[in-house]
Every structure is written in C-alpha cells, then in structure tokens.
Amino acid sequence: MKKILDDKYCPLVSAATMAMEISRKDEARTQVQEELEQLPKEESSCRKAFCAESLIDQLYNGLKAINERKPSALVSLDGMRAIAILWVVSHHWMRDLCRFFNNGDLGVDLFFILSGFLMAFVLLKEQTKHGSIDYWQFYCRRFIRIWPALFVYKLIELVLHPSSLLIKSMFVDLSFLTNLVPIRETHLWSVSVEYQMYFISPFVITSMTRHGPYVAPILLILISIALNFLVIVYFCPESLRDPHILGIEHNEVCEIKETWFWLYAEFYTRMGPYFLGMIAAYWHLNLEKAPTRLVELEVSAVSLIVYIAIQGAGGATWYPGIILWMYRISSRVIFATCWAYLMPGLLSIDGIALYFPTKHLRRFLSANFWVPIATISYSFYLIHQECKYAAMKTFPKIEGETPFLMTVGREGCKLFMAATTSILGASLIFILVERPCNNARSLLKNRHVARNAKLQKEIAAAKKMRFDNMFLNNI
C-alpha cells in the first residue's frame, strides 16, 4: 500500500519541488537584474555629487543651499551653531577691543557640546534601528565631512605663506594631531580634538545602550576633571600657594609657551562638554527621562546667563581661593551642564512645557537669520584667522599717538574686511568643497542602508526556504 502511495504522489512532489525551484531562481534573477539597474544610478549620483553641475549652476544651487534649512533639521541647533562660531571669531578678532570677548573659550565648548549631541543623536538612532553600529561607515562619513575642507584651507595657507614650518604643520594638521604635536600655535587644534573624540564615540554609545546612559559619559567627565587638576598642579605649582594666579591666562603664568596646549587644547580638557552633549542627545530621544520640570529648566537658563555675564565681566579672579580652584578645574563642565539641561526643551517640538526665559531663548535660536551662518560655520572657522591677518596687513597699526576717530576708523575697516573676506571665502569653500562632499557622504549612507535592506531580504529568503523545506518534508 505504501509503495502504491509513493508511486502515486512522488511525481506530484517532484513537480512541486521543481516549480518552487524555478520560482526561486526567477526571483534571484529578478533581484540581480534590479541591482544591476541601480548601479548606473549610483554612479550617476556620484558623478552628480562632484562634476555633473556646471560652475554657474553649482554656485547658484550652493547659494540656495546656504540659505535653506533642511526639513528634518533640529531648528534650534542652527542658532546654537551660529552663536558658537560668532563667539569664537569675535574672541579672535576683538579681544583687544572689548573685554567681553576675552572668553571665546566658551564658544569652543559650545561647539563640542553640539558635536557630542549630533554624534550621539546619529549613533543612538542607528543602534536602535539596526541593533549595531557600523564603525567603518561612521568614521568614513566623518572623514569626508571634515578632511576635504581642511585640506583646501591648508593649501590656501601654504600658497599665501610658503615655508618649511607650514609644510610640517600641514602634515600634522591633516593627520588630526595638532594638539599632540604643537609645531605652532593655531586654531586648528579643536578640529583635531573633535576627530579624536569620534574614535571613542561609538564605544561610548554602545556602553550607553547596554549599561545605562550615564555610566560611561560621567566616568569620562570625572577623568577629565581629574586630569585638569593634575595638569594645573604640574604646570602652575604656584597656584597651590595662591589660587588667584589661576585667574590669569595659563600661557602667561607658565614660562614655556607650548604648555598652553596641555592646559587648554588637549583631548581631556574638552571631554566634559562633548560627553554632556551625548547625554543631552539621549534625553532628546527619550523625553520621558529628560529634565522637564520647570525648576530644572529655568534654573539652568538663568545659571547659564549669569555664568556668561560673569565671564564677560572678567572671569572669576575675585572668587575665594578654594572656590577658584574648583571653578578652574570644572568650569567647562558647569557651562556644559547648563546647556545639556536646556537642550531637550530647546530642541523638542512636543512634550515639554516651556516658560520664560527658556521659551524666548528657543524662539530666538530658531530664527531663520541664523541658518546661513550655521551652514558655513565650519569653513568660516577654518578661514577666519587667515582673513584677519590679511586685514591686519592691509590696515597696519600706526606707531605713536593717533586721534581716536582715526583709530576707530582703522579698526572698523579692518573688521569689515576680515568679515567680508571670511564670509566670501567660507561660502566658496562650502559650495565647491563641502557641499559636493556632503552629497558623496549621503551616497555612502544610502549604500549602507541599501546593504542592510539587502541583508534583511537574504534573511527573509533563508527563512522562506527553511519553511518550504519543512513543508516538503511533511508531505
């Protein structure tokens, strides 16, 4: 009987198996054909990113991109980024004219807060969506974002001031080692420190998702404070007897000029703002765990305003000794903590009730006039010092006494020339270098997404094949 049944149904099973195999081959052939059809599109997208547009079209579309806000953008970030760059540039250009601009250090800290926030925002979303972080893709995207504009700036600097020292510093700066190899004093140390932060950011995000959002960042912040303390004691032992000596600029206290890098421009000195920005990103993505109470938000806003006012009035030289000690080793953490507490309220559309002054601060930071400054902020930061030196050569300082109006006029012309050339140069670098590289970076990201989708399809096909085999075995 069994043999009769096997002889009867065996041809049917074989026919079903062959039909399913043919269907599977057809699906595989169709999938390969679709992938082959998409390859020219990807190549054309790559060509479009770099060379498809004419120069006039590229300039026109680039100018439009400078003034356009992305639909998915966190609108208040534009205001924060613009204020940070204006803060730093004002410090470099006008610190001799007005005492309020002596503390451009806070603008650099704000940059690192925003950088930590954005890196954590991107990586946490990737971790949540895909269950893991593609480290290689992350590092490649950040390299494409940072390095090309930096390379163009270093070429411009070398052409204008050719020297063996600049050639050495070019290799150091392009290797993101400016803070570790202090060949000369330059503002590019912050670019190197930021890129060095990228190397540990994915690991910190992995720790935040596995062991809680506060363990790794707070541990690194405490290490930063401890290292700041040890460095100050090592380079300025006089402060043990008189803490008020810390109210003076560190490079004036220490005899060796290069020690400024160890006290101001090192990786560990900026860990506090960067990792507090990461915590702020976690709060933004998890509003139920964010500081949303009225007291927390408004106290943070008022504290931030008072802190900036104190810094603008001349720092903390009048603090009592022990308080001054604590202030100097943790001032950046204090400033960053205020911003981190405020950012969920300043960036979130819903979920947080805003009151004065947070409500008005958010409205101010979301204004459209910040968008162009924020868009070209990186190129503006790179080129502003070179434009300042060019303006100083064009309008040199006159020896001896000069009338007040002549001094004001000369300084005004110098600032106008520096600002105009910086905006023009930064816009050109953004249009001709940053924007095409950003398009290529988006292409790299899209390929990463497509590869993940292809992997998901392969898993689904394997599951389907397994189900089919189980079905055939049960017949």
PDB file of N, CA and C in Angstrom, residues 29-124:
ATOM      1  N   ARG A  29      16.995  35.915 -10.124  1.00  0.00           N
ATOM      2  CA  ARG A  29      17.374  36.576 -11.362  1.00  0.00           C
ATOM      3  C   ARG A  29      16.816  38.000 -11.416  1.00  0.00           C
ATOM      4  N   THR A  30      15.580  38.156 -10.950  1.00  0.00           N
ATOM      5  CA  THR A  30      14.961  39.476 -10.930  1.00  0.00           C
ATOM      6  C   THR A  30      15.696  40.417  -9.976  1.00  0.00           C
ATOM      7  N   GLN A  31      16.085  39.894  -8.811  1.00  0.00           N
ATOM      8  CA  GLN A  31      16.797  40.706  -7.827  1.00  0.00           C
ATOM      9  C   GLN A  31      18.145  41.166  -8.375  1.00  0.00           C
ATOM     10  N   VAL A  32      18.886  40.244  -9.035  1.00  0.00           N
ATOM     11  CA  VAL A  32      20.176  40.609  -9.627  1.00  0.00           C
ATOM     12  C   VAL A  32      19.996  41.675 -10.704  1.00  0.00           C
ATOM     13  N   GLN A  33      18.925  41.518 -11.511  1.00  0.00           N
ATOM     14  CA  GLN A  33      18.658  42.487 -12.561  1.00  0.00           C
ATOM     15  C   GLN A  33      18.375  43.873 -11.979  1.00  0.00           C
ATOM     16  N   GLU A  34      17.615  43.914 -10.882  1.00  0.00           N
ATOM     17  CA  GLU A  34      17.326  45.194 -10.221  1.00  0.00           C
ATOM     18  C   GLU A  34      18.596  45.839  -9.692  1.00  0.00           C
ATOM     19  N   GLU A  35      19.467  45.019  -9.096  1.00  0.00           N
ATOM     20  CA  GLU A  35      20.723  45.563  -8.580  1.00  0.00           C
ATOM     21  C   GLU A  35      21.594  46.106  -9.709  1.00  0.00           C
ATOM     22  N   LEU A  36      21.628  45.381 -10.858  1.00  0.00           N
ATOM     23  CA  LEU A  36      22.407  45.869 -11.988  1.00  0.00           C
ATOM     24  C   LEU A  36      21.838  47.170 -12.542  1.00  0.00           C
ATOM     25  N   GLU A  37      20.507  47.298 -12.527  1.00  0.00           N
ATOM     26  CA  GLU A  37      19.883  48.535 -13.000  1.00  0.00           C
ATOM     27  C   GLU A  37      20.173  49.706 -12.079  1.00  0.00           C
ATOM     28  N   GLN A  38      20.378  49.426 -10.773  1.00  0.00           N
ATOM     29  CA  GLN A  38      20.628  50.503  -9.819  1.00  0.00           C
ATOM     30  C   GLN A  38      22.069  50.978  -9.847  1.00  0.00           C
ATOM     31  N   LEU A  39      23.009  50.142 -10.352  1.00  0.00           N
ATOM     32  CA  LEU A  39      24.412  50.541 -10.357  1.00  0.00           C
ATOM     33  C   LEU A  39      24.662  51.803 -11.172  1.00  0.00           C
ATOM     34  N   PRO A  40      24.157  51.931 -12.381  1.00  0.00           N
ATOM     35  CA  PRO A  40      24.366  53.188 -13.108  1.00  0.00           C
ATOM     36  C   PRO A  40      23.788  54.382 -12.380  1.00  0.00           C
ATOM     37  N   LYS A  41      22.655  54.182 -11.671  1.00  0.00           N
ATOM     38  CA  LYS A  41      22.062  55.286 -10.930  1.00  0.00           C
ATOM     39  C   LYS A  41      22.990  55.745  -9.822  1.00  0.00           C
ATOM     40  N   GLU A  42      23.612  54.796  -9.109  1.00  0.00           N
ATOM     41  CA  GLU A  42      24.530  55.163  -8.051  1.00  0.00           C
ATOM     42  C   GLU A  42      25.739  55.891  -8.625  1.00  0.00           C
ATOM     43  N   GLU A  43      26.258  55.387  -9.786  1.00  0.00           N
ATOM     44  CA  GLU A  43      27.390  56.046 -10.388  1.00  0.00           C
ATOM     45  C   GLU A  43      27.015  57.453 -10.848  1.00  0.00           C
ATOM     46  N   SER A  44      25.815  57.599 -11.435  1.00  0.00           N
ATOM     47  CA  SER A  44      25.385  58.925 -11.864  1.00  0.00           C
ATOM     48  C   SER A  44      25.192  59.834 -10.667  1.00  0.00           C
ATOM     49  N   SER A  45      24.715  59.279  -9.535  1.00  0.00           N
ATOM     50  CA  SER A  45      24.601  60.099  -8.330  1.00  0.00           C
ATOM     51  C   SER A  45      25.961  60.570  -7.861  1.00  0.00           C
ATOM     52  N   CYS A  46      26.960  59.673  -7.959  1.00  0.00           N
ATOM     53  CA  CYS A  46      28.316  60.035  -7.568  1.00  0.00           C
ATOM     54  C   CYS A  46      28.861  61.117  -8.489  1.00  0.00           C
ATOM     55  N   ARG A  47      28.614  60.949  -9.813  1.00  0.00           N
ATOM     56  CA  ARG A  47      29.070  61.976 -10.751  1.00  0.00           C
ATOM     57  C   ARG A  47      28.356  63.294 -10.485  1.00  0.00           C
ATOM     58  N   LYS A  48      27.071  63.219 -10.157  1.00  0.00           N
ATOM     59  CA  LYS A  48      26.321  64.435  -9.870  1.00  0.00           C
ATOM     60  C   LYS A  48      26.857  65.133  -8.643  1.00  0.00           C
ATOM     61  N   ALA A  49      27.315  64.348  -7.669  1.00  0.00           N
ATOM     62  CA  ALA A  49      27.841  64.943  -6.445  1.00  0.00           C
ATOM     63  C   ALA A  49      29.078  65.779  -6.711  1.00  0.00           C
ATOM     64  N   PHE A  50      29.878  65.427  -7.764  1.00  0.00           N
ATOM     65  CA  PHE A  50      31.158  66.077  -7.940  1.00  0.00           C
ATOM     66  C   PHE A  50      31.256  66.922  -9.218  1.00  0.00           C
ATOM     67  N   CYS A  51      30.757  66.428 -10.336  1.00  0.00           N
ATOM     68  CA  CYS A  51      31.106  67.126 -11.573  1.00  0.00           C
ATOM     69  C   CYS A  51      29.962  67.305 -12.561  1.00  0.00           C
ATOM     70  N   ALA A  52      28.765  66.885 -12.247  1.00  0.00           N
ATOM     71  CA  ALA A  52      27.700  66.961 -13.241  1.00  0.00           C
ATOM     72  C   ALA A  52      27.229  68.397 -13.446  1.00  0.00           C
ATOM     73  N   GLU A  53      27.197  69.202 -12.386  1.00  0.00           N
ATOM     74  CA  GLU A  53      26.719  70.565 -12.488  1.00  0.00           C
ATOM     75  C   GLU A  53      27.788  71.464 -13.100  1.00  0.00           C
ATOM     76  N   SER A  54      27.354  72.422 -13.895  1.00  0.00           N
ATOM     77  CA  SER A  54      28.277  73.440 -14.367  1.00  0.00           C
ATOM     78  C   SER A  54      28.643  74.357 -13.204  1.00  0.00           C
ATOM     79  N   LEU A  55      29.677  75.137 -13.394  1.00  0.00           N
ATOM     80  CA  LEU A  55      30.148  76.006 -12.310  1.00  0.00           C
ATOM     81  C   LEU A  55      29.083  77.011 -11.901  1.00  0.00           C
ATOM     82  N   ILE A  56      28.391  77.571 -12.903  1.00  0.00           N
ATOM     83  CA  ILE A  56      27.349  78.560 -12.598  1.00  0.00           C
ATOM     84  C   ILE A  56      26.203  77.906 -11.834  1.00  0.00           C
ATOM     85  N   ASP A  57      25.787  76.727 -12.288  1.00  0.00           N
ATOM     86  CA  ASP A  57      24.720  76.012 -11.582  1.00  0.00           C
ATOM     87  C   ASP A  57      25.158  75.629 -10.172  1.00  0.00           C
ATOM     88  N   GLN A  58      26.407  75.242 -10.053  1.00  0.00           N
ATOM     89  CA  GLN A  58      26.914  74.852  -8.739  1.00  0.00           C
ATOM     90  C   GLN A  58      26.912  76.039  -7.780  1.00  0.00           C
ATOM     91  N   LEU A  59      27.320  77.211  -8.282  1.00  0.00           N
ATOM     92  CA  LEU A  59      27.306  78.412  -7.439  1.00  0.00           C
ATOM     93  C   LEU A  59      25.878  78.803  -7.073  1.00  0.00           C
ATOM     94  N   TYR A  60      24.976  78.742  -8.063  1.00  0.00           N
ATOM     95  CA  TYR A  60      23.591  79.131  -7.808  1.00  0.00           C
ATOM     96  C   TYR A  60      22.926  78.189  -6.807  1.00  0.00           C
ATOM     97  N   ASN A  61      23.057  76.880  -7.050  1.00  0.00           N
ATOM     98  CA  ASN A  61      22.451  75.908  -6.133  1.00  0.00           C
ATOM     99  C   ASN A  61      23.120  75.932  -4.765  1.00  0.00           C
ATOM    100  N   GLY A  62      24.433  76.217  -4.729  1.00  0.00           N
ATOM    101  CA  GLY A  62      25.127  76.317  -3.449  1.00  0.00           C
ATOM    102  C   GLY A  62      24.648  77.501  -2.628  1.00  0.00           C
ATOM    103  N   LEU A  63      24.426  78.643  -3.286  1.00  0.00           N
ATOM    104  CA  LEU A  63      23.905  79.819  -2.573  1.00  0.00           C
ATOM    105  C   LEU A  63      22.502  79.545  -2.036  1.00  0.00           C
ATOM    106  N   LYS A  64      21.699  78.820  -2.814  1.00  0.00           N
ATOM    107  CA  LYS A  64      20.369  78.441  -2.318  1.00  0.00           C
ATOM    108  C   LYS A  64      20.488  77.512  -1.114  1.00  0.00           C
ATOM    109  N   ALA A  65      21.440  76.577  -1.177  1.00  0.00           N
ATOM    110  CA  ALA A  65      21.605  75.630  -0.070  1.00  0.00           C
ATOM    111  C   ALA A  65      22.070  76.323   1.206  1.00  0.00           C
ATOM    112  N   ILE A  66      22.839  77.397   1.061  1.00  0.00           N
ATOM    113  CA  ILE A  66      23.310  78.124   2.250  1.00  0.00           C
ATOM    114  C   ILE A  66      22.146  78.721   3.016  1.00  0.00           C
ATOM    115  N   ASN A  67      21.134  79.182   2.299  1.00  0.00           N
ATOM    116  CA  ASN A  67      20.006  79.865   2.940  1.00  0.00           C
ATOM    117  C   ASN A  67      18.818  78.957   3.217  1.00  0.00           C
ATOM    118  N   GLU A  68      18.919  77.674   2.874  1.00  0.00           N
ATOM    119  CA  GLU A  68      17.804  76.758   3.079  1.00  0.00           C
ATOM    120  C   GLU A  68      18.027  75.921   4.328  1.00  0.00           C
ATOM    121  N   ARG A  69      16.983  75.767   5.097  1.00  0.00           N
ATOM    122  CA  ARG A  69      17.030  74.895   6.270  1.00  0.00           C
ATOM    123  C   ARG A  69      16.456  73.543   5.887  1.00  0.00           C
ATOM    124  N   LYS A  70      17.170  72.468   6.261  1.00  0.00           N
ATOM    125  CA  LYS A  70      16.700  71.127   5.939  1.00  0.00           C
ATOM    126  C   LYS A  70      15.397  70.829   6.664  1.00  0.00           C
ATOM    127  N   PRO A  71      14.456  70.143   6.010  1.00  0.00           N
ATOM    128  CA  PRO A  71      13.164  69.860   6.658  1.00  0.00           C
ATOM    129  C   PRO A  71      13.303  69.062   7.948  1.00  0.00           C
ATOM    130  N   SER A  72      14.308  68.168   8.003  1.00  0.00           N
ATOM    131  CA  SER A  72      14.473  67.318   9.185  1.00  0.00           C
ATOM    132  C   SER A  72      15.385  67.922  10.232  1.00  0.00           C
ATOM    133  N   ALA A  73      15.801  69.175  10.037  1.00  0.00           N
ATOM    134  CA  ALA A  73      16.779  69.773  10.937  1.00  0.00           C
ATOM    135  C   ALA A  73      16.162  70.088  12.296  1.00  0.00           C
ATOM    136  N   LEU A  74      16.978  69.992  13.337  1.00  0.00           N
ATOM    137  CA  LEU A  74      16.591  70.467  14.667  1.00  0.00           C
ATOM    138  C   LEU A  74      16.848  71.967  14.672  1.00  0.00           C
ATOM    139  N   VAL A  75      15.770  72.750  14.568  1.00  0.00           N
ATOM    140  CA  VAL A  75      15.900  74.158  14.199  1.00  0.00           C
ATOM    141  C   VAL A  75      16.738  74.955  15.186  1.00  0.00           C
ATOM    142  N   SER A  76      16.649  74.673  16.471  1.00  0.00           N
ATOM    143  CA  SER A  76      17.407  75.452  17.444  1.00  0.00           C
ATOM    144  C   SER A  76      18.906  75.212  17.345  1.00  0.00           C
ATOM    145  N   LEU A  77      19.310  74.092  16.751  1.00  0.00           N
ATOM    146  CA  LEU A  77      20.739  73.828  16.609  1.00  0.00           C
ATOM    147  C   LEU A  77      21.412  74.848  15.699  1.00  0.00           C
ATOM    148  N   ASP A  78      20.686  75.374  14.707  1.00  0.00           N
ATOM    149  CA  ASP A  78      21.269  76.390  13.834  1.00  0.00           C
ATOM    150  C   ASP A  78      21.670  77.624  14.632  1.00  0.00           C
ATOM    151  N   GLY A  79      20.791  78.046  15.518  1.00  0.00           N
ATOM    152  CA  GLY A  79      21.116  79.204  16.349  1.00  0.00           C
ATOM    153  C   GLY A  79      22.303  78.942  17.266  1.00  0.00           C
ATOM    154  N   MET A  80      22.342  77.767  17.871  1.00  0.00           N
ATOM    155  CA  MET A  80      23.462  77.427  18.747  1.00  0.00           C
ATOM    156  C   MET A  80      24.783  77.394  17.983  1.00  0.00           C
ATOM    157  N   ARG A  81      24.758  76.776  16.800  1.00  0.00           N
ATOM    158  CA  ARG A  81      25.983  76.671  15.999  1.00  0.00           C
ATOM    159  C   ARG A  81      26.442  78.059  15.551  1.00  0.00           C
ATOM    160  N   ALA A  82      25.504  78.909  15.143  1.00  0.00           N
ATOM    161  CA  ALA A  82      25.865  80.258  14.698  1.00  0.00           C
ATOM    162  C   ALA A  82      26.430  81.079  15.851  1.00  0.00           C
ATOM    163  N   ILE A  83      25.818  80.982  17.033  1.00  0.00           N
ATOM    164  CA  ILE A  83      26.327  81.722  18.187  1.00  0.00           C
ATOM    165  C   ILE A  83      27.722  81.238  18.567  1.00  0.00           C
ATOM    166  N   ALA A  84      27.949  79.931  18.477  1.00  0.00           N
ATOM    167  CA  ALA A  84      29.268  79.381  18.810  1.00  0.00           C
ATOM    168  C   ALA A  84      30.345  79.934  17.885  1.00  0.00           C
ATOM    169  N   ILE A  85      30.095  79.946  16.572  1.00  0.00           N
ATOM    170  CA  ILE A  85      31.114  80.426  15.643  1.00  0.00           C
ATOM    171  C   ILE A  85      31.320  81.927  15.792  1.00  0.00           C
ATOM    172  N   LEU A  86      30.252  82.690  15.997  1.00  0.00           N
ATOM    173  CA  LEU A  86      30.405  84.134  16.189  1.00  0.00           C
ATOM    174  C   LEU A  86      31.147  84.440  17.484  1.00  0.00           C
ATOM    175  N   TRP A  87      30.923  83.648  18.498  1.00  0.00           N
ATOM    176  CA  TRP A  87      31.605  83.798  19.778  1.00  0.00           C
ATOM    177  C   TRP A  87      33.109  83.614  19.617  1.00  0.00           C
ATOM    178  N   VAL A  88      33.494  82.533  18.943  1.00  0.00           N
ATOM    179  CA  VAL A  88      34.917  82.234  18.755  1.00  0.00           C
ATOM    180  C   VAL A  88      35.573  83.282  17.865  1.00  0.00           C
ATOM    181  N   VAL A  89      34.926  83.625  16.764  1.00  0.00           N
ATOM    182  CA  VAL A  89      35.504  84.600  15.838  1.00  0.00           C
ATOM    183  C   VAL A  89      35.631  85.973  16.498  1.00  0.00           C
ATOM    184  N   SER A  90      34.639  86.368  17.283  1.00  0.00           N
ATOM    185  CA  SER A  90      34.717  87.648  17.995  1.00  0.00           C
ATOM    186  C   SER A  90      35.887  87.653  18.973  1.00  0.00           C
ATOM    187  N   HIS A  91      36.143  86.513  19.600  1.00  0.00           N
ATOM    188  CA  HIS A  91      37.290  86.418  20.505  1.00  0.00           C
ATOM    189  C   HIS A  91      38.605  86.618  19.750  1.00  0.00           C
ATOM    190  N   HIS A  92      38.728  86.010  18.582  1.00  0.00           N
ATOM    191  CA  HIS A  92      39.971  86.125  17.823  1.00  0.00           C
ATOM    192  C   HIS A  92      40.137  87.498  17.198  1.00  0.00           C
ATOM    193  N   TRP A  93      39.043  88.165  16.872  1.00  0.00           N
ATOM    194  CA  TRP A  93      39.129  89.447  16.185  1.00  0.00           C
ATOM    195  C   TRP A  93      39.077  90.654  17.117  1.00  0.00           C
ATOM    196  N   MET A  94      38.324  90.565  18.216  1.00  0.00           N
ATOM    197  CA  MET A  94      38.044  91.777  19.001  1.00  0.00           C
ATOM    198  C   MET A  94      38.414  91.673  20.481  1.00  0.00           C
ATOM    199  N   ARG A  95      39.212  90.690  20.863  1.00  0.00           N
ATOM    200  CA  ARG A  95      39.545  90.573  22.286  1.00  0.00           C
ATOM    201  C   ARG A  95      40.375  91.743  22.784  1.00  0.00           C
ATOM    202  N   ASP A  96      41.091  92.440  21.867  1.00  0.00           N
ATOM    203  CA  ASP A  96      41.867  93.616  22.280  1.00  0.00           C
ATOM    204  C   ASP A  96      41.015  94.869  22.347  1.00  0.00           C
ATOM    205  N   LEU A  97      39.812  94.827  21.779  1.00  0.00           N
ATOM    206  CA  LEU A  97      38.942  95.998  21.754  1.00  0.00           C
ATOM    207  C   LEU A  97      37.925  96.003  22.881  1.00  0.00           C
ATOM    208  N   CYS A  98      37.462  94.818  23.272  1.00  0.00           N
ATOM    209  CA  CYS A  98      36.407  94.718  24.287  1.00  0.00           C
ATOM    210  C   CYS A  98      36.692  93.535  25.192  1.00  0.00           C
ATOM    211  N   ARG A  99      36.618  93.753  26.502  1.00  0.00           N
ATOM    212  CA  ARG A  99      36.951  92.700  27.455  1.00  0.00           C
ATOM    213  C   ARG A  99      35.944  91.552  27.434  1.00  0.00           C
ATOM    214  N   PHE A 100      34.734  91.825  27.015  1.00  0.00           N
ATOM    215  CA  PHE A 100      33.711  90.784  26.994  1.00  0.00           C
ATOM    216  C   PHE A 100      34.098  89.630  26.076  1.00  0.00           C
ATOM    217  N   PHE A 101      34.898  89.913  25.032  1.00  0.00           N
ATOM    218  CA  PHE A 101      35.264  88.889  24.055  1.00  0.00           C
ATOM    219  C   PHE A 101      36.519  88.122  24.454  1.00  0.00           C
ATOM    220  N   ASN A 102      36.995  88.319  25.677  1.00  0.00           N
ATOM    221  CA  ASN A 102      38.183  87.596  26.119  1.00  0.00           C
ATOM    222  C   ASN A 102      37.918  86.119  26.361  1.00  0.00           C
ATOM    223  N   ASN A 103      36.677  85.730  26.504  1.00  0.00           N
ATOM    224  CA  ASN A 103      36.337  84.355  26.866  1.00  0.00           C
ATOM    225  C   ASN A 103      35.701  83.613  25.699  1.00  0.00           C
ATOM    226  N   GLY A 104      36.395  83.603  24.574  1.00  0.00           N
ATOM    227  CA  GLY A 104      35.943  82.831  23.429  1.00  0.00           C
ATOM    228  C   GLY A 104      36.019  81.343  23.662  1.00  0.00           C
ATOM    229  N   ASP A 105      36.692  80.964  24.753  1.00  0.00           N
ATOM    230  CA  ASP A 105      36.771  79.552  25.144  1.00  0.00           C
ATOM    231  C   ASP A 105      35.376  78.931  25.290  1.00  0.00           C
ATOM    232  N   LEU A 106      34.417  79.721  25.736  1.00  0.00           N
ATOM    233  CA  LEU A 106      33.059  79.201  25.913  1.00  0.00           C
ATOM    234  C   LEU A 106      32.419  78.851  24.564  1.00  0.00           C
ATOM    235  N   GLY A 107      32.754  79.617  23.530  1.00  0.00           N
ATOM    236  CA  GLY A 107      32.242  79.277  22.202  1.00  0.00           C
ATOM    237  C   GLY A 107      32.774  77.942  21.710  1.00  0.00           C
ATOM    238  N   VAL A 108      34.046  77.649  22.011  1.00  0.00           N
ATOM    239  CA  VAL A 108      34.621  76.350  21.649  1.00  0.00           C
ATOM    240  C   VAL A 108      33.914  75.234  22.415  1.00  0.00           C
ATOM    241  N   ASP A 109      33.662  75.465  23.704  1.00  0.00           N
ATOM    242  CA  ASP A 109      32.939  74.458  24.492  1.00  0.00           C
ATOM    243  C   ASP A 109      31.540  74.204  23.928  1.00  0.00           C
ATOM    244  N   LEU A 110      30.879  75.266  23.483  1.00  0.00           N
ATOM    245  CA  LEU A 110      29.551  75.096  22.884  1.00  0.00           C
ATOM    246  C   LEU A 110      29.637  74.260  21.604  1.00  0.00           C
ATOM    247  N   PHE A 111      30.684  74.451  20.821  1.00  0.00           N
ATOM    248  CA  PHE A 111      30.896  73.610  19.645  1.00  0.00           C
ATOM    249  C   PHE A 111      30.994  72.137  20.029  1.00  0.00           C
ATOM    250  N   PHE A 112      31.738  71.839  21.077  1.00  0.00           N
ATOM    251  CA  PHE A 112      31.920  70.445  21.477  1.00  0.00           C
ATOM    252  C   PHE A 112      30.620  69.864  22.050  1.00  0.00           C
ATOM    253  N   ILE A 113      29.824  70.679  22.731  1.00  0.00           N
ATOM    254  CA  ILE A 113      28.513  70.204  23.199  1.00  0.00           C
ATOM    255  C   ILE A 113      27.647  69.803  22.009  1.00  0.00           C
ATOM    256  N   LEU A 114      27.594  70.670  20.996  1.00  0.00           N
ATOM    257  CA  LEU A 114      26.787  70.375  19.808  1.00  0.00           C
ATOM    258  C   LEU A 114      27.326  69.172  19.050  1.00  0.00           C
ATOM    259  N   SER A 115      28.654  69.045  18.975  1.00  0.00           N
ATOM    260  CA  SER A 115      29.241  67.902  18.286  1.00  0.00           C
ATOM    261  C   SER A 115      28.890  66.599  18.999  1.00  0.00           C
ATOM    262  N   GLY A 116      29.045  66.579  20.330  1.00  0.00           N
ATOM    263  CA  GLY A 116      28.677  65.385  21.084  1.00  0.00           C
ATOM    264  C   GLY A 116      27.207  65.049  20.934  1.00  0.00           C
ATOM    265  N   PHE A 117      26.360  66.079  20.925  1.00  0.00           N
ATOM    266  CA  PHE A 117      24.925  65.854  20.758  1.00  0.00           C
ATOM    267  C   PHE A 117      24.624  65.215  19.407  1.00  0.00           C
ATOM    268  N   LEU A 118      25.192  65.766  18.332  1.00  0.00           N
ATOM    269  CA  LEU A 118      24.888  65.268  16.995  1.00  0.00           C
ATOM    270  C   LEU A 118      25.426  63.855  16.782  1.00  0.00           C
ATOM    271  N   MET A 119      26.645  63.595  17.270  1.00  0.00           N
ATOM    272  CA  MET A 119      27.205  62.242  17.098  1.00  0.00           C
ATOM    273  C   MET A 119      26.351  61.210  17.845  1.00  0.00           C
ATOM    274  N   ALA A 120      25.978  61.529  19.072  1.00  0.00           N
ATOM    275  CA  ALA A 120      25.154  60.600  19.845  1.00  0.00           C
ATOM    276  C   ALA A 120      23.761  60.458  19.222  1.00  0.00           C
ATOM    277  N   PHE A 121      23.221  61.542  18.708  1.00  0.00           N
ATOM    278  CA  PHE A 121      21.900  61.506  18.079  1.00  0.00           C
ATOM    279  C   PHE A 121      21.901  60.544  16.890  1.00  0.00           C
ATOM    280  N   VAL A 122      22.929  60.628  16.042  1.00  0.00           N
ATOM    281  CA  VAL A 122      23.022  59.759  14.860  1.00  0.00           C
ATOM    282  C   VAL A 122      23.280  58.314  15.274  1.00  0.00           C
ATOM    283  N   LEU A 123      24.225  58.107  16.183  1.00  0.00           N
ATOM    284  CA  LEU A 123      24.622  56.745  16.547  1.00  0.00           C
ATOM    285  C   LEU A 123      23.546  56.028  17.358  1.00  0.00           C
ATOM    286  N   LEU A 124      22.854  56.753  18.234  1.00  0.00           N
ATOM    287  CA  LEU A 124      21.779  56.126  19.002  1.00  0.00           C
ATOM    288  C   LEU A 124      20.632  55.691  18.094  1.00  0.00           C
TER     289      LEU A 124
END
